[in-house]
PDB file of C-alpha atoms in Angstrom:
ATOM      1  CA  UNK E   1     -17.969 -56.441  49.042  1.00 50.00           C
ATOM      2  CA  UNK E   2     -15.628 -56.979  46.321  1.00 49.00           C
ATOM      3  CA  UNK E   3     -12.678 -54.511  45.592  1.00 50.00           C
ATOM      4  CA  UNK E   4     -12.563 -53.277  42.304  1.00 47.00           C
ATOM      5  CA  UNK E   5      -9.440 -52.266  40.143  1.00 49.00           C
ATOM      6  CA  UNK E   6      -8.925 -48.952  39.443  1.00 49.00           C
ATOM      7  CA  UNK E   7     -10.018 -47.724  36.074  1.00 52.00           C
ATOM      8  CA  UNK E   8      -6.864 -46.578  33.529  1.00 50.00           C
ATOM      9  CA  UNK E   9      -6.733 -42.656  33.348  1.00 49.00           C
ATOM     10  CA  UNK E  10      -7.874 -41.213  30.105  1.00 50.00           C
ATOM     11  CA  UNK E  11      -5.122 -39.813  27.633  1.00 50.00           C
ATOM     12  CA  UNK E  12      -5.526 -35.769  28.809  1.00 47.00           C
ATOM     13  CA  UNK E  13      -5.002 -37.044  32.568  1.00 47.00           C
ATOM     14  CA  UNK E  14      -1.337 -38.791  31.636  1.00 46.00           C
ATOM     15  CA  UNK E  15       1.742 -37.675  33.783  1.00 49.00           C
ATOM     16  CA  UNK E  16       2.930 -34.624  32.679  1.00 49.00           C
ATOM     17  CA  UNK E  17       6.437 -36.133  31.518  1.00 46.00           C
ATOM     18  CA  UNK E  18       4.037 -38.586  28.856  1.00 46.00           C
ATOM     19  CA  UNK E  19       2.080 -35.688  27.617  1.00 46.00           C
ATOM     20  CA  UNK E  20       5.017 -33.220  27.529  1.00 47.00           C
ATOM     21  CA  UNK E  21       6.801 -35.679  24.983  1.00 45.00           C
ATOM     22  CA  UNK E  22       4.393 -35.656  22.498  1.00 47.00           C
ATOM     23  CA  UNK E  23       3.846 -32.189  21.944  1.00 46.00           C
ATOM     24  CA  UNK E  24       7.490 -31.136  22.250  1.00 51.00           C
ATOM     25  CA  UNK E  25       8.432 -33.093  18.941  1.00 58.00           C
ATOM     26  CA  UNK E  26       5.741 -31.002  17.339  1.00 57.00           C
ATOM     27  CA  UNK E  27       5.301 -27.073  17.171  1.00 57.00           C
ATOM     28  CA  UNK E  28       1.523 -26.113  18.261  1.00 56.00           C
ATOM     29  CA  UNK E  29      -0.672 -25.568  15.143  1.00 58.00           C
ATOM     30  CA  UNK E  30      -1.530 -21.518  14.180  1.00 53.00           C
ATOM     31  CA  UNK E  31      -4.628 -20.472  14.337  1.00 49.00           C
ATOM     32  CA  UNK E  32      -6.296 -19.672  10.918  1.00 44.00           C
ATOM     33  CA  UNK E  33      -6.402 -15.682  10.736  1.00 44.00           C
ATOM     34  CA  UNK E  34      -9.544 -13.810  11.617  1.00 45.00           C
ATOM     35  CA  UNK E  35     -11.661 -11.774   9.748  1.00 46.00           C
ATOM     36  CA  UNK E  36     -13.473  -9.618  12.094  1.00 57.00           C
ATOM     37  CA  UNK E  37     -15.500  -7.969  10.099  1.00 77.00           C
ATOM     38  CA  UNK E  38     -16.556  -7.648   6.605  1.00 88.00           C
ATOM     39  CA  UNK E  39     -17.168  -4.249   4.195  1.00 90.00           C
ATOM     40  CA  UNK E  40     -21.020  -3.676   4.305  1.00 90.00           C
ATOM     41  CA  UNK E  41     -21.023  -1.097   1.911  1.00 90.00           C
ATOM     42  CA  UNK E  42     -21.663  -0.897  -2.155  1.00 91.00           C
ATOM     43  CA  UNK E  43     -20.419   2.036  -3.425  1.00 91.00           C
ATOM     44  CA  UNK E  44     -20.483   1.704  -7.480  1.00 93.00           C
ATOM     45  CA  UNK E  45     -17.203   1.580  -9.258  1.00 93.00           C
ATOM     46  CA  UNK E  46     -15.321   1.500  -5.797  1.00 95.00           C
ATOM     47  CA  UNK E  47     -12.981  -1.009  -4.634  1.00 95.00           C
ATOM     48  CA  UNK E  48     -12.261  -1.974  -0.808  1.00 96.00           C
ATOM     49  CA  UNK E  49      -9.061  -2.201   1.190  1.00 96.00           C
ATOM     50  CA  UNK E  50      -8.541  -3.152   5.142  1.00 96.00           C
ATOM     51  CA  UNK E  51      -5.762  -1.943   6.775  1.00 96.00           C
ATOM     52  CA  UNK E  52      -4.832   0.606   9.776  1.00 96.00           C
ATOM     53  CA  UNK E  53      -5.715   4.022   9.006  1.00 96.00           C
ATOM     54  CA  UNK E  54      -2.655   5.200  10.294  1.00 97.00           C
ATOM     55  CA  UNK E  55      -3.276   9.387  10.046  1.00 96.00           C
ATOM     56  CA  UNK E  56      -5.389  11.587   7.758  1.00 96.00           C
ATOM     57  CA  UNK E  57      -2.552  14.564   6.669  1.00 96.00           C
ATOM     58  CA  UNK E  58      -4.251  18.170   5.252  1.00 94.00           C
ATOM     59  CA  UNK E  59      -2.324  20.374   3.222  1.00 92.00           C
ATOM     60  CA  UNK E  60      -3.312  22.923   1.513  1.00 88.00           C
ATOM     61  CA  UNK E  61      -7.235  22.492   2.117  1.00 87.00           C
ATOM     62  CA  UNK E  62      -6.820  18.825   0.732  1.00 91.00           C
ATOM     63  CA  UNK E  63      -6.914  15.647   2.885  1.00 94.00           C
ATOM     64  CA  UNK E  64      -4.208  12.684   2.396  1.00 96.00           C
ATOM     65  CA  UNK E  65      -5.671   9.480   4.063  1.00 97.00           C
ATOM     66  CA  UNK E  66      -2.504   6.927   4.836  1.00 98.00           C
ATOM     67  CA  UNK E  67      -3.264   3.533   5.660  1.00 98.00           C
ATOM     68  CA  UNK E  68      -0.947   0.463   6.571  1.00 97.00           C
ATOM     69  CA  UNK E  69      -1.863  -2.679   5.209  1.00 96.00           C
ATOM     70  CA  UNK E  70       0.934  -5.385   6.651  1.00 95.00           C
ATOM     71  CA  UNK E  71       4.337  -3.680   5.968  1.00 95.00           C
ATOM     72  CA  UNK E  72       3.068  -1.597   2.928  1.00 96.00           C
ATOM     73  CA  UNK E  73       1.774   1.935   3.153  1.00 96.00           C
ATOM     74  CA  UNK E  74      -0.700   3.685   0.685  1.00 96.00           C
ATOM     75  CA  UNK E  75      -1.731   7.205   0.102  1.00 96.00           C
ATOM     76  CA  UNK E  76      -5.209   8.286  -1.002  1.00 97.00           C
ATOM     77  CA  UNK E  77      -6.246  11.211  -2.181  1.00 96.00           C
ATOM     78  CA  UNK E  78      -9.412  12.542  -0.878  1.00 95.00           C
ATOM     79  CA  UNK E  79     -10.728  14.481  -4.169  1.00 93.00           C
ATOM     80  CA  UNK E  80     -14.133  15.720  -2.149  1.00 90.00           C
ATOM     81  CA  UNK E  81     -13.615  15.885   1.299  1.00 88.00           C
ATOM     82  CA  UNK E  82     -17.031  17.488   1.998  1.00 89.00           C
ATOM     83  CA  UNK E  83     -18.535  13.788   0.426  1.00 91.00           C
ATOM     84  CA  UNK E  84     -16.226  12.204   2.147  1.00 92.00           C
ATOM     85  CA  UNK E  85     -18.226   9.334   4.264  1.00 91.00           C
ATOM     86  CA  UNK E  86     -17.363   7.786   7.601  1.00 91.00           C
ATOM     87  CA  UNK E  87     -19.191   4.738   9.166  1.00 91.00           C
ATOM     88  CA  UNK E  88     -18.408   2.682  11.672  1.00 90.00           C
ATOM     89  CA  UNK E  89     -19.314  -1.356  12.489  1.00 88.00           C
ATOM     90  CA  UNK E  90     -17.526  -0.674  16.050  1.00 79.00           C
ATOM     91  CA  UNK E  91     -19.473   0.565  18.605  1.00 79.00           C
ATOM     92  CA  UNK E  92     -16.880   1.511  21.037  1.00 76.00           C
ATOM     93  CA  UNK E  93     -15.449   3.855  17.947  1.00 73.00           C
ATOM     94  CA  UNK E  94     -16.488   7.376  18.716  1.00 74.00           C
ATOM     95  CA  UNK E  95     -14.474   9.965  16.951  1.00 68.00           C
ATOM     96  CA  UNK E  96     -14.534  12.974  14.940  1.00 74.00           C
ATOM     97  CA  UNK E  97     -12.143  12.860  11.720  1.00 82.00           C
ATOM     98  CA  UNK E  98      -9.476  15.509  12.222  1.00 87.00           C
ATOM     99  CA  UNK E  99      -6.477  15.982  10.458  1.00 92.00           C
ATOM    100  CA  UNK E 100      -3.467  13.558  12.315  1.00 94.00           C
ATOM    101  CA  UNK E 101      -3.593  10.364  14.060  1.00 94.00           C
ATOM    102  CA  UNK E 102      -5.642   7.801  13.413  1.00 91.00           C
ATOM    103  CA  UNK E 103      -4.866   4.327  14.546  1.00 91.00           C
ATOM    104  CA  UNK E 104      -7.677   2.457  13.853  1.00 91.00           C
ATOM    105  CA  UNK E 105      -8.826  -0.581  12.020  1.00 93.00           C
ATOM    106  CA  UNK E 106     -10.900   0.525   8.576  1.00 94.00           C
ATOM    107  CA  UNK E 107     -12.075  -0.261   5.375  1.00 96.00           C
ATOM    108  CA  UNK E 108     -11.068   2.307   2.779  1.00 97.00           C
ATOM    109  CA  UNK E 109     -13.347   2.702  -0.345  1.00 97.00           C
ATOM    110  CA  UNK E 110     -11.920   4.127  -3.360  1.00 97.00           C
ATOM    111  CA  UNK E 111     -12.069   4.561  -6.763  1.00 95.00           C
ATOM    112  CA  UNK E 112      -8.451   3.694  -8.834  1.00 92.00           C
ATOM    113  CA  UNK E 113      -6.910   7.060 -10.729  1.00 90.00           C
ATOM    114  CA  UNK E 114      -5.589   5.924 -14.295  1.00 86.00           C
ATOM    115  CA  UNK E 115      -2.188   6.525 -14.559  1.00 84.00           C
ATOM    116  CA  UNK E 116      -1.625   7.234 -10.917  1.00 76.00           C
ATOM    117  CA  UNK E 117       1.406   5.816  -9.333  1.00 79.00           C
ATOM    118  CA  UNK E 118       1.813   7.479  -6.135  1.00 85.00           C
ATOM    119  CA  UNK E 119      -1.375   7.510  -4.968  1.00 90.00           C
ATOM    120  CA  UNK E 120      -3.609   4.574  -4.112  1.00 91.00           C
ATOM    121  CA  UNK E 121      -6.529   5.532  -5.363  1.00 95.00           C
ATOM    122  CA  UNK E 122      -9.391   8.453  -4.365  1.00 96.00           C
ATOM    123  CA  UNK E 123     -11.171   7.850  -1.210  1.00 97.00           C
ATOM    124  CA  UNK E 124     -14.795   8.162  -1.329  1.00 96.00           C
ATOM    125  CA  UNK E 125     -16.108   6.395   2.292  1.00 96.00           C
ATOM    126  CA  UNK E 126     -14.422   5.102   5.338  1.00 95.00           C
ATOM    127  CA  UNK E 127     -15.803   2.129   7.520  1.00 94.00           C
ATOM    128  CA  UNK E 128     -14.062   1.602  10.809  1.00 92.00           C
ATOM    129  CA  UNK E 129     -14.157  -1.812  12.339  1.00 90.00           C
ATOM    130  CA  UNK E 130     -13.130  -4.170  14.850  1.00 78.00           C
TER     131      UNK E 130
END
């Protein structure tokens, strides 16, 4: 029987000290962000916007949806609230819409108000989502 030499490890089984040099020169590359999910609604004459619906505020029988989208926060009127629609891609998502708190990941579908500065837009549907 004859002895054979052993085989040379492949690169990912290299002492730790080898493999730890090589990446340490180098910062890890990011991961590309994720879209998890995309607006499945048309709504004519709307536009779309994800972000966090942060809180829905009422005040004097009119509803103010706020949303954070990165460090910015919008305000949109809600000009109808009884035509307001909500929808959700989420499954888990099961909530009423209340005035307050939020917290949840949405796509807000509104129509721009010419001449409007303070307010985003006028909300016509909400679509939660993952």
């Amino acid at each position: 029987m004859v002895a054979s030499e052993p085989e040379p490890a492949p690169d990912d089984e290299k002492p730790e000290s080898e493999a730890d040099s090589k990446s340490s020169d180098e910062p890890a590359p990011k991961a590309p962000p994720r879209m998890l999910g995309l607006p499945t609604l048309k709504i004519e004459g709307a536009e779309v916007m994800r972000g966090v619906l942060v809180r829905i505020e009422c005040a004097r029988g009119k509803w103010t949806l706020v949303v954070q989208k990165g460090s910015n926060i919008f305000n949109f009127v809600v000009s109808n609230k009884d035509k307001l629609e909500f929808y959700s891609q989420d499954p888990n998502f099961e909530g009423t819409m209340n005035c307050g708190p939020v917290a949840h990941v949405a796509f807000i579908y509104f129509k721009p108000i010419a001449g409007q500065t303070k307010l985003a837009g006028d909300a016509v549907a909400v679509e939660f989502t993952k």
